[in-house]
Short mmCIF file of C-alpha atoms in Angstrom, two decimals:
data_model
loop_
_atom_site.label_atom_id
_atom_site.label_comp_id
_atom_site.label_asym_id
_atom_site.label_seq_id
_atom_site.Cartn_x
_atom_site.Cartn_y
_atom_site.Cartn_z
CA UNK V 1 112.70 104.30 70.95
CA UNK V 2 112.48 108.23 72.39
CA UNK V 3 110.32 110.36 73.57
CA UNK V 4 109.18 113.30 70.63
CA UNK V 5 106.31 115.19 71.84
CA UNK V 6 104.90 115.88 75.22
CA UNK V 7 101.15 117.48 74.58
CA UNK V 8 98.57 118.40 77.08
CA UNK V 9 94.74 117.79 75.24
CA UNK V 10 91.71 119.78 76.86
CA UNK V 11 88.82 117.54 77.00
CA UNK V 12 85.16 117.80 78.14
CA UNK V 13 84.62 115.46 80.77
CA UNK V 14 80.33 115.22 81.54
CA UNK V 15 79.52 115.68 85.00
CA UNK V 16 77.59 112.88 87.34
CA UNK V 17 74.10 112.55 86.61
CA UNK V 18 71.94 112.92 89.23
CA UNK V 19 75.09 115.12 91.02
CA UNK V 20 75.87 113.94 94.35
CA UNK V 21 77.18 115.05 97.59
CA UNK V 22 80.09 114.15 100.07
CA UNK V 23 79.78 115.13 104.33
CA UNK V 24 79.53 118.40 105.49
CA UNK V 25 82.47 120.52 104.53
CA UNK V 26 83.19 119.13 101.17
CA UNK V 27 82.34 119.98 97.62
CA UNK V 28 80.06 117.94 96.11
CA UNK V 29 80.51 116.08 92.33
CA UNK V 30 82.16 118.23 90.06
CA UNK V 31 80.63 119.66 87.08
CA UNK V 32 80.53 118.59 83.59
CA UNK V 33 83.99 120.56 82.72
CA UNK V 34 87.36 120.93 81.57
CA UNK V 35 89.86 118.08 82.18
CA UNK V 36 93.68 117.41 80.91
CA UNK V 37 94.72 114.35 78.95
CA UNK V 38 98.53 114.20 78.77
CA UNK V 39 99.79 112.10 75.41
CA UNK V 40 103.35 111.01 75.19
CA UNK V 41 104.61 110.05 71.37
CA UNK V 42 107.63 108.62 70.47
CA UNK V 43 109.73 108.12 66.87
CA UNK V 44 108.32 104.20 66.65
CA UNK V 45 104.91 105.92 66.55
CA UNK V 46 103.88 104.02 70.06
CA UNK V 47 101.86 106.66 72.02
CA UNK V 48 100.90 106.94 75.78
CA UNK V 49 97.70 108.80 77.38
CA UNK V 50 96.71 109.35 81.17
CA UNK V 51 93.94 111.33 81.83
CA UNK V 52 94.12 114.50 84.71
CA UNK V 53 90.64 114.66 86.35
CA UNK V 54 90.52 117.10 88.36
CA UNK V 55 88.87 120.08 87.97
CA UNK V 56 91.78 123.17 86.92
CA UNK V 57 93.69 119.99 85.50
CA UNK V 58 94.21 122.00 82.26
CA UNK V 59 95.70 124.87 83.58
CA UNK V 60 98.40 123.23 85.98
CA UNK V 61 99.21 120.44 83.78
CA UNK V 62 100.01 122.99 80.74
CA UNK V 63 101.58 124.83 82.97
CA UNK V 64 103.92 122.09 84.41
CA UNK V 65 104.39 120.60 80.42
CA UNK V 66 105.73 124.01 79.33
CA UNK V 67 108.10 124.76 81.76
CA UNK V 68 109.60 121.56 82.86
CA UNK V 69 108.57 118.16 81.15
CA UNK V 70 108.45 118.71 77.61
CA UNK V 71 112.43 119.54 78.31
CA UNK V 72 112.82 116.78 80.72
CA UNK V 73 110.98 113.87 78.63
CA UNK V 74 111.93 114.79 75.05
CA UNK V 75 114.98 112.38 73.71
CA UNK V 76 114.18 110.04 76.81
CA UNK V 77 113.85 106.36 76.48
CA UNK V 78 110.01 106.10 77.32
CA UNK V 79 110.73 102.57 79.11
CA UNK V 80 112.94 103.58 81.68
CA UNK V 81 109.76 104.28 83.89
CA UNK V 82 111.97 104.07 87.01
CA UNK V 83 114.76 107.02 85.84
CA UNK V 84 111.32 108.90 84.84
CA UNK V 85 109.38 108.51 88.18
CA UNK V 86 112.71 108.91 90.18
CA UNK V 87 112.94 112.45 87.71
CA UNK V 88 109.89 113.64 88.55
CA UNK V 89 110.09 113.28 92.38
CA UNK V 90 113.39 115.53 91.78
CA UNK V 91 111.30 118.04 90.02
CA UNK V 92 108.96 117.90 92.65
CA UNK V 93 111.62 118.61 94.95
CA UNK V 94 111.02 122.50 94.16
CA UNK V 95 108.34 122.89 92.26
CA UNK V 96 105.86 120.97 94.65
CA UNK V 97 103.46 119.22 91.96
CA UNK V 98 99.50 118.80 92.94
CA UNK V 99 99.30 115.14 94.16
CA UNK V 100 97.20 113.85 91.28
CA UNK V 101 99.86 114.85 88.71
CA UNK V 102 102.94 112.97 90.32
CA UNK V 103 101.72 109.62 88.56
CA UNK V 104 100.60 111.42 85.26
CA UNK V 105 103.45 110.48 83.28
CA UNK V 106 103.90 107.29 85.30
CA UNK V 107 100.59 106.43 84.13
CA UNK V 108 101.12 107.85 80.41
CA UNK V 109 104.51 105.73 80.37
CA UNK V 110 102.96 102.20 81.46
CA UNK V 111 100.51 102.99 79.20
CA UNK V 112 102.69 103.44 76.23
CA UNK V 113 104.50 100.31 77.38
CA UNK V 114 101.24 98.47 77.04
CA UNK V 115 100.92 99.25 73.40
CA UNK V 116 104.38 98.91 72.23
CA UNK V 117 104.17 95.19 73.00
CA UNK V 118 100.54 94.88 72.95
CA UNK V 119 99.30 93.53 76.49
CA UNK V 120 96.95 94.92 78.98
CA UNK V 121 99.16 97.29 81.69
CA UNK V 122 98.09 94.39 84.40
CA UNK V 123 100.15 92.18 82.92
CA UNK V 124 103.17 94.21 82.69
CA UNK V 125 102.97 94.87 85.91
CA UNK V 126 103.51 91.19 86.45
CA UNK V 127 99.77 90.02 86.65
CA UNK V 128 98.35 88.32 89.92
CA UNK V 129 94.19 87.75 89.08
CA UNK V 130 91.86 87.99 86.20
CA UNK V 131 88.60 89.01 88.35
CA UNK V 132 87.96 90.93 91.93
CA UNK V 133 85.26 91.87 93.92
CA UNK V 134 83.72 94.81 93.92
CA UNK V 135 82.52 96.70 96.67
CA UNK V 136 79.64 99.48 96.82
CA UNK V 137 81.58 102.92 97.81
CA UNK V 138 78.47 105.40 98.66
CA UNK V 139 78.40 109.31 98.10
CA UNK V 140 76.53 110.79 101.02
CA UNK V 141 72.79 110.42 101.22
CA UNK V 142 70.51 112.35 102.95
CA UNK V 143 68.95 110.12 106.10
CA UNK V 144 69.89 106.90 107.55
CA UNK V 145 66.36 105.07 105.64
CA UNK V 146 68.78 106.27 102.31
CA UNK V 147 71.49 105.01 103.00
CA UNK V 148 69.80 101.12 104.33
CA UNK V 149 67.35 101.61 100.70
CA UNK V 150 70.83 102.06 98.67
CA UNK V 151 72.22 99.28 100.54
CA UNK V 152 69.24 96.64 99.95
CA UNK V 153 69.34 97.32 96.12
CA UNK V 154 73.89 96.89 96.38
CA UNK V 155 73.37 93.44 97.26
CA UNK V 156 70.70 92.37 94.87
CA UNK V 157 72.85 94.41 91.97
CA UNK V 158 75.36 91.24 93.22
CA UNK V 159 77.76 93.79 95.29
CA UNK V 160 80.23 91.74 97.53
CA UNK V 161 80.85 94.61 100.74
CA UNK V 162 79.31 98.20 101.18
CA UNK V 163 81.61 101.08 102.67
CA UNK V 164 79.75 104.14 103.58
CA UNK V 165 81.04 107.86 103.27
CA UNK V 166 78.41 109.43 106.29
CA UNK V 167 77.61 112.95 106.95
CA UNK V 168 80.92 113.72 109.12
CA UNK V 169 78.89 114.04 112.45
CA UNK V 170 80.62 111.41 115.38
CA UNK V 171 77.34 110.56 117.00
CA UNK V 172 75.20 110.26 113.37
CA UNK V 173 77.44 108.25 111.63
CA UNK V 174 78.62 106.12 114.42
CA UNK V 175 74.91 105.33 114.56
CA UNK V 176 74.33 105.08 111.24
CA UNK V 177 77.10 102.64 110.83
CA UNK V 178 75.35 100.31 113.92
CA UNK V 179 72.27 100.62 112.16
CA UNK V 180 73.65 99.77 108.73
CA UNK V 181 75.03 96.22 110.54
CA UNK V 182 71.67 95.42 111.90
CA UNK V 183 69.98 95.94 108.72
CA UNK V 184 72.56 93.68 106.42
CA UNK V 185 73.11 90.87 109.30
CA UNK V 186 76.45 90.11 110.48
CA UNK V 187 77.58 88.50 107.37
CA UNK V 188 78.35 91.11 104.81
CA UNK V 189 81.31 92.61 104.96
CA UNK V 190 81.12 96.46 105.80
CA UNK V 191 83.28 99.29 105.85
CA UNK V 192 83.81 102.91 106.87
CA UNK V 193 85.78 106.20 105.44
CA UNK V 194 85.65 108.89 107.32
CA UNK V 195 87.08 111.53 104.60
CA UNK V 196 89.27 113.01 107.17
CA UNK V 197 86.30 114.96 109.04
CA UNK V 198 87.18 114.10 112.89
CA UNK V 199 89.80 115.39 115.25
CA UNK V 200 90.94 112.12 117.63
CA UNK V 201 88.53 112.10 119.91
CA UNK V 202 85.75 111.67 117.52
CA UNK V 203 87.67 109.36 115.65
CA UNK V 204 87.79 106.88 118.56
CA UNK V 205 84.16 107.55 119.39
CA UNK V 206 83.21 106.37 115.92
CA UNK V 207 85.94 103.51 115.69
CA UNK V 208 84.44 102.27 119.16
CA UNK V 209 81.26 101.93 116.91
CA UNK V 210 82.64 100.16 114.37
CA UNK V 211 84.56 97.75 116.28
CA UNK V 212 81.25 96.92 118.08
CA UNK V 213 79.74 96.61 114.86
CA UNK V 214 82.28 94.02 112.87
CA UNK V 215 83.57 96.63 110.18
CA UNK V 216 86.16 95.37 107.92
CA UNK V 217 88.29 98.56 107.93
CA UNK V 218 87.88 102.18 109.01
CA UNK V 219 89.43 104.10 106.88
CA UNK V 220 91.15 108.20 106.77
CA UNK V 221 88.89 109.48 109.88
CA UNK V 222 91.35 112.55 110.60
CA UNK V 223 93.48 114.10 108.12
CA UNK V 224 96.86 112.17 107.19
CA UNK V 225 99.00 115.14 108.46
CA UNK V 226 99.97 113.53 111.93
CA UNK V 227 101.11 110.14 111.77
CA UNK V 228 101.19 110.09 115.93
CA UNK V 229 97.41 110.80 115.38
CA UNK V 230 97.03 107.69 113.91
CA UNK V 231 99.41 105.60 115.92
CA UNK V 232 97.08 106.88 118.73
CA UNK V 233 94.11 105.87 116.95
CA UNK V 234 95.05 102.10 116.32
CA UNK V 235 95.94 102.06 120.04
CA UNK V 236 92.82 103.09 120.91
CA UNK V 237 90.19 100.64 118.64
CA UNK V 238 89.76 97.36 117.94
CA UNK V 239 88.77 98.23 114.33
CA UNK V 240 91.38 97.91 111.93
CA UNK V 241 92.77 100.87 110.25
CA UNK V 242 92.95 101.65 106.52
CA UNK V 243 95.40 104.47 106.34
CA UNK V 244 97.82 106.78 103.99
CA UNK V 245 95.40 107.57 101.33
CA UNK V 246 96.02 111.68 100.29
CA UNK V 247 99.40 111.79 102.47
CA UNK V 248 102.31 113.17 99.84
CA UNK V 249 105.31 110.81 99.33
CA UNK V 250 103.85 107.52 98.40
CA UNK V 251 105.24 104.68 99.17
CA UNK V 252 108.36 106.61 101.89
CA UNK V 253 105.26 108.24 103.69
CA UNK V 254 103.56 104.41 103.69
CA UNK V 255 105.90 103.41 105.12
CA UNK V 256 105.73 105.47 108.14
CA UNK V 257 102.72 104.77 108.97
CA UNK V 258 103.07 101.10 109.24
CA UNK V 259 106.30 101.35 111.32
CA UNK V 260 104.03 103.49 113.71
CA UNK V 261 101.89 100.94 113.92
CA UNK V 262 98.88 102.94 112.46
CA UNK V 263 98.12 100.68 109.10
CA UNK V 264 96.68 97.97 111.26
CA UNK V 265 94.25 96.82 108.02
CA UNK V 266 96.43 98.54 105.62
CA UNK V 267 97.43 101.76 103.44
CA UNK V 268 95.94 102.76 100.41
CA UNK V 269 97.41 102.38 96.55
CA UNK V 270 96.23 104.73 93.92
CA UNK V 271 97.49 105.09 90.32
CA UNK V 272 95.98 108.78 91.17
CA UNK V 273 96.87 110.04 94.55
CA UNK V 274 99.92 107.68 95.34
CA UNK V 275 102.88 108.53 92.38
CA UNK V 276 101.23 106.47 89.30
CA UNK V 277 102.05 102.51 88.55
CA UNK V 278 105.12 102.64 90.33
CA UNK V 279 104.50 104.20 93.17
CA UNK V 280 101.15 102.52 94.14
CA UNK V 281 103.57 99.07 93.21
CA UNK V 282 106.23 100.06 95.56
CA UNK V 283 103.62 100.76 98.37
CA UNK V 284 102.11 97.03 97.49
CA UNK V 285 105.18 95.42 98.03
CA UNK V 286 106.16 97.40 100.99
CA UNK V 287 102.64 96.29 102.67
CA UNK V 288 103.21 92.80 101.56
CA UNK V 289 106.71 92.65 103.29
CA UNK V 290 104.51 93.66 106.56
CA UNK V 291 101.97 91.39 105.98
CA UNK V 292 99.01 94.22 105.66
CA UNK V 293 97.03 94.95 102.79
CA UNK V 294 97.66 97.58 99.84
CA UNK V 295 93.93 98.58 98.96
CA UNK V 296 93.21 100.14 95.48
CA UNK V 297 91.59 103.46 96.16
CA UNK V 298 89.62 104.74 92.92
CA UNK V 299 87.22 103.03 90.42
CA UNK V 300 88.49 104.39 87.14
CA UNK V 301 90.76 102.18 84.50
CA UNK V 302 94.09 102.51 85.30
CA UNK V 303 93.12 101.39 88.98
CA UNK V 304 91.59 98.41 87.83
CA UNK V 305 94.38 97.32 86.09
CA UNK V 306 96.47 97.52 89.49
CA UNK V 307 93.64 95.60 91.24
CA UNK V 308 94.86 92.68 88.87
CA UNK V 309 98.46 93.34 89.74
CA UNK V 310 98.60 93.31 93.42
CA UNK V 311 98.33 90.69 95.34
CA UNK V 312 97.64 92.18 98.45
CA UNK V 313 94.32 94.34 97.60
CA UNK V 314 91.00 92.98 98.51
CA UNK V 315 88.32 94.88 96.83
CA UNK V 316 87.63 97.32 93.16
CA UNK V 317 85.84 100.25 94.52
CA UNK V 318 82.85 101.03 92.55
CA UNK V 319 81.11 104.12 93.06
CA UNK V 320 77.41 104.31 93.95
CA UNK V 321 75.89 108.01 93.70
CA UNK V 322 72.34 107.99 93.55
CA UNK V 323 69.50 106.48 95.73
CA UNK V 324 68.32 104.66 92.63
CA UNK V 325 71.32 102.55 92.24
CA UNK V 326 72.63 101.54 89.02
CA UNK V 327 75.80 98.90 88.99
CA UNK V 328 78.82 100.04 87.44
CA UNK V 329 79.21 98.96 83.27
CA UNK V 330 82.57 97.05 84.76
CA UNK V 331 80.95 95.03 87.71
CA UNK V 332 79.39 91.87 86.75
CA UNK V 333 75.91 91.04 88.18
CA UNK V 334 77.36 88.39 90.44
CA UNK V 335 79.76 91.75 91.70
CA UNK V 336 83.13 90.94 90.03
CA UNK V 337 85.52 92.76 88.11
CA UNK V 338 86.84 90.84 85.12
CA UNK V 339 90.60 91.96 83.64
CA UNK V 340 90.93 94.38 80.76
CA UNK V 341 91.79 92.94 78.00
CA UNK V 342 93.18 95.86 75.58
CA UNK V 343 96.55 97.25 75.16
CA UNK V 344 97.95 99.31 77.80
CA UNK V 345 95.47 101.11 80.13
CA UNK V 346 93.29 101.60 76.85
CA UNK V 347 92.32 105.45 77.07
CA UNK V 348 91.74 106.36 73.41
CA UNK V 349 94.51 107.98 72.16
CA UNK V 350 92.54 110.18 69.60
CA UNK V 351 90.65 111.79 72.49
CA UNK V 352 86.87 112.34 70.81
CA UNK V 353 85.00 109.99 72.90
CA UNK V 354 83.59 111.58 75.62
CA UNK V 355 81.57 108.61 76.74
CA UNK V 356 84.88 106.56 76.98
CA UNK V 357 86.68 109.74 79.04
CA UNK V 358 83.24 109.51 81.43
CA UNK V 359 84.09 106.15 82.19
CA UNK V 360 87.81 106.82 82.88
CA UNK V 361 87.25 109.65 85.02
CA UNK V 362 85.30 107.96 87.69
CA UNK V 363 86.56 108.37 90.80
#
């Protein structure tokens, strides 16, 4: 089998409705817009789709098809996933791709792979569960009443653990966190993502909090830049850390942040942000040999598909946006995630279904 066409599809991808907002500093929910699908087809007529979701996908991933992988993939065996993903981290070398489109062909690839011999891209990837939790992953709400409302109507929707994204203010969140503990009991699990919004010091302040507090993990307070920042960090809290989430080099820059001693929960695997299927495997395994976890960042398809492949993940993130909380279509009302059951990562291959591409895109 080889590799015959490399095309980039512009697709309309709806927007979140109500929109919602992230802490001070950062964009909110993107519009209803433009997105890229990439589709991969082959001479046995077996054809592989990933979906780009960010917004200005269309322009850089046409861009990057024209000029280097339509030449690079064409004639190709589309099963040698490994030669491919070790290609395009050469490519990368110069061209320095945007870090969501360093898995897109991964993804494409193990999706194709799927449907040439008809099983679910889990179970390729050797298959570890059929169901996970699910935990609530908040947007930012407005007041600290908000945020214990949305939290209330999590657990009778069935959700297992509730991680808050706060307002990026030390003092507020740290309080807010304290606040949310009292309010659940000490029972749930809880946890914490900064989104990179605190220099060190307020990055101990708040993991002093959430020590106190019994959080699960605290997760990207400062931006991944400085791994000595976050060596510092773990020294410094009792709180374990959840680490290497937007940090370019996947499973190599992983790595040094648990020799540092700065993963002290875990680093993150993404099908998105973390070099595709292969990359977000190779960071699993590399956590496992340390004994830490590898969780799945991301609630769309192709990351549910690794949260049934790796053993070492805890949790499906599932996205809550509005104060009038509505459970994901994939979470089950006693908060599990079941397997998929289709071929590949089952994006439709004749993209016209914009409710299906609504559903992949979360994120």
């Amino acid at each position: 089998m080889k590799i015959t066409s490399v095309e980039v599809w512009t697709v309309q991808v709806p927007g979140a409705d109500p929109p919602y907002s992230w802490r001070a500093g950062l964009q909110g929910s993107p519009p209803t817009g433009d997105r890229a699908v990439l589709r991969i087809g082959t001479d046995e007529g077996v054809t592989g789709v990933a979906l780009a979701p960010r917004p200005g996908s269309p322009a850089m991933l046409t861009d990057i098809v024209d000029r280097l992988l339509r030449d690079e993939l064409v004639g190709q065996d589309p099963l040698q996933r490994e030669w491919l993903w070790h290609r395009m981290w050469e490519l990368d070398r110069l061209d320095e791709f945007p870090l969501p489109l360093l898995g897109i062909v991964d993804i494409a690839l193990w999706d194709l792979a799927g449907r040439h011999v008809n099983l679910p891209t889990w179970q390729l990837l050797g298959g570890f569960r059929t169901e996970i939790p699910a935990y609530a992953s908040t947007s930012t709400f407005r007041t600290t009443e908000e945020f214990l409302d949305v939290a209330d109507q999590c657990i009778a929707l069935g959700y297992r653990a509730i991680k808050l994204h706060a307002w990026g203010d030390a003092r507020a969140d740290a309080a807010l966190c304290i606040a949310l503990r009292e309010h659940v009991g000490p029972d749930l699990p809880l946890m914490y993502d900064g989104s990179a919004g605190f220099d060190l010091p307020d990055a101990i302040y708040v993991g002093e909090a959430l020590a106190d507090a019994s959080y699960t993990w605290y997760e990207e307070p400062m931006r991944e830049f400085s791994v000595s920042a976050y060596a510092s960090l773990a020294r410094s809290v009792r709180v374990p850390l959840l680490v290497a989430e937007t940090s370019d080099g996947a499973h190599m820059n992983s790595a040094d942040f648990i020799r540092a001693g700065a993963a002290t929960f875990g680093v993150r695997a993404s099908t998105g942000l973390r070099g595709g299927f292969t990359g977000s495997m190779r960071t699993a395994h590399l956590a496992d040999a340390f004994r830490v976890r590898a969780e799945v960042h991301g609630g769309d398809i192709p990351n549910r598909h690794l949260c049934m492949a790796i053993s070492n993940t805890t949790y499906y993130e599932s996205l809550v946006t509005s104060v009038a909380v509505r459970r994901e279509a994939c979470v089950t009302s006693d908060g599990l995630v079941l397997a998929p059951t289709g071929p590949g990562v089952s994006l439709p291959t004749n993209i016209d279904l914009p409710a299906a591409l609504s559903e992949y895109a979360q994120s």
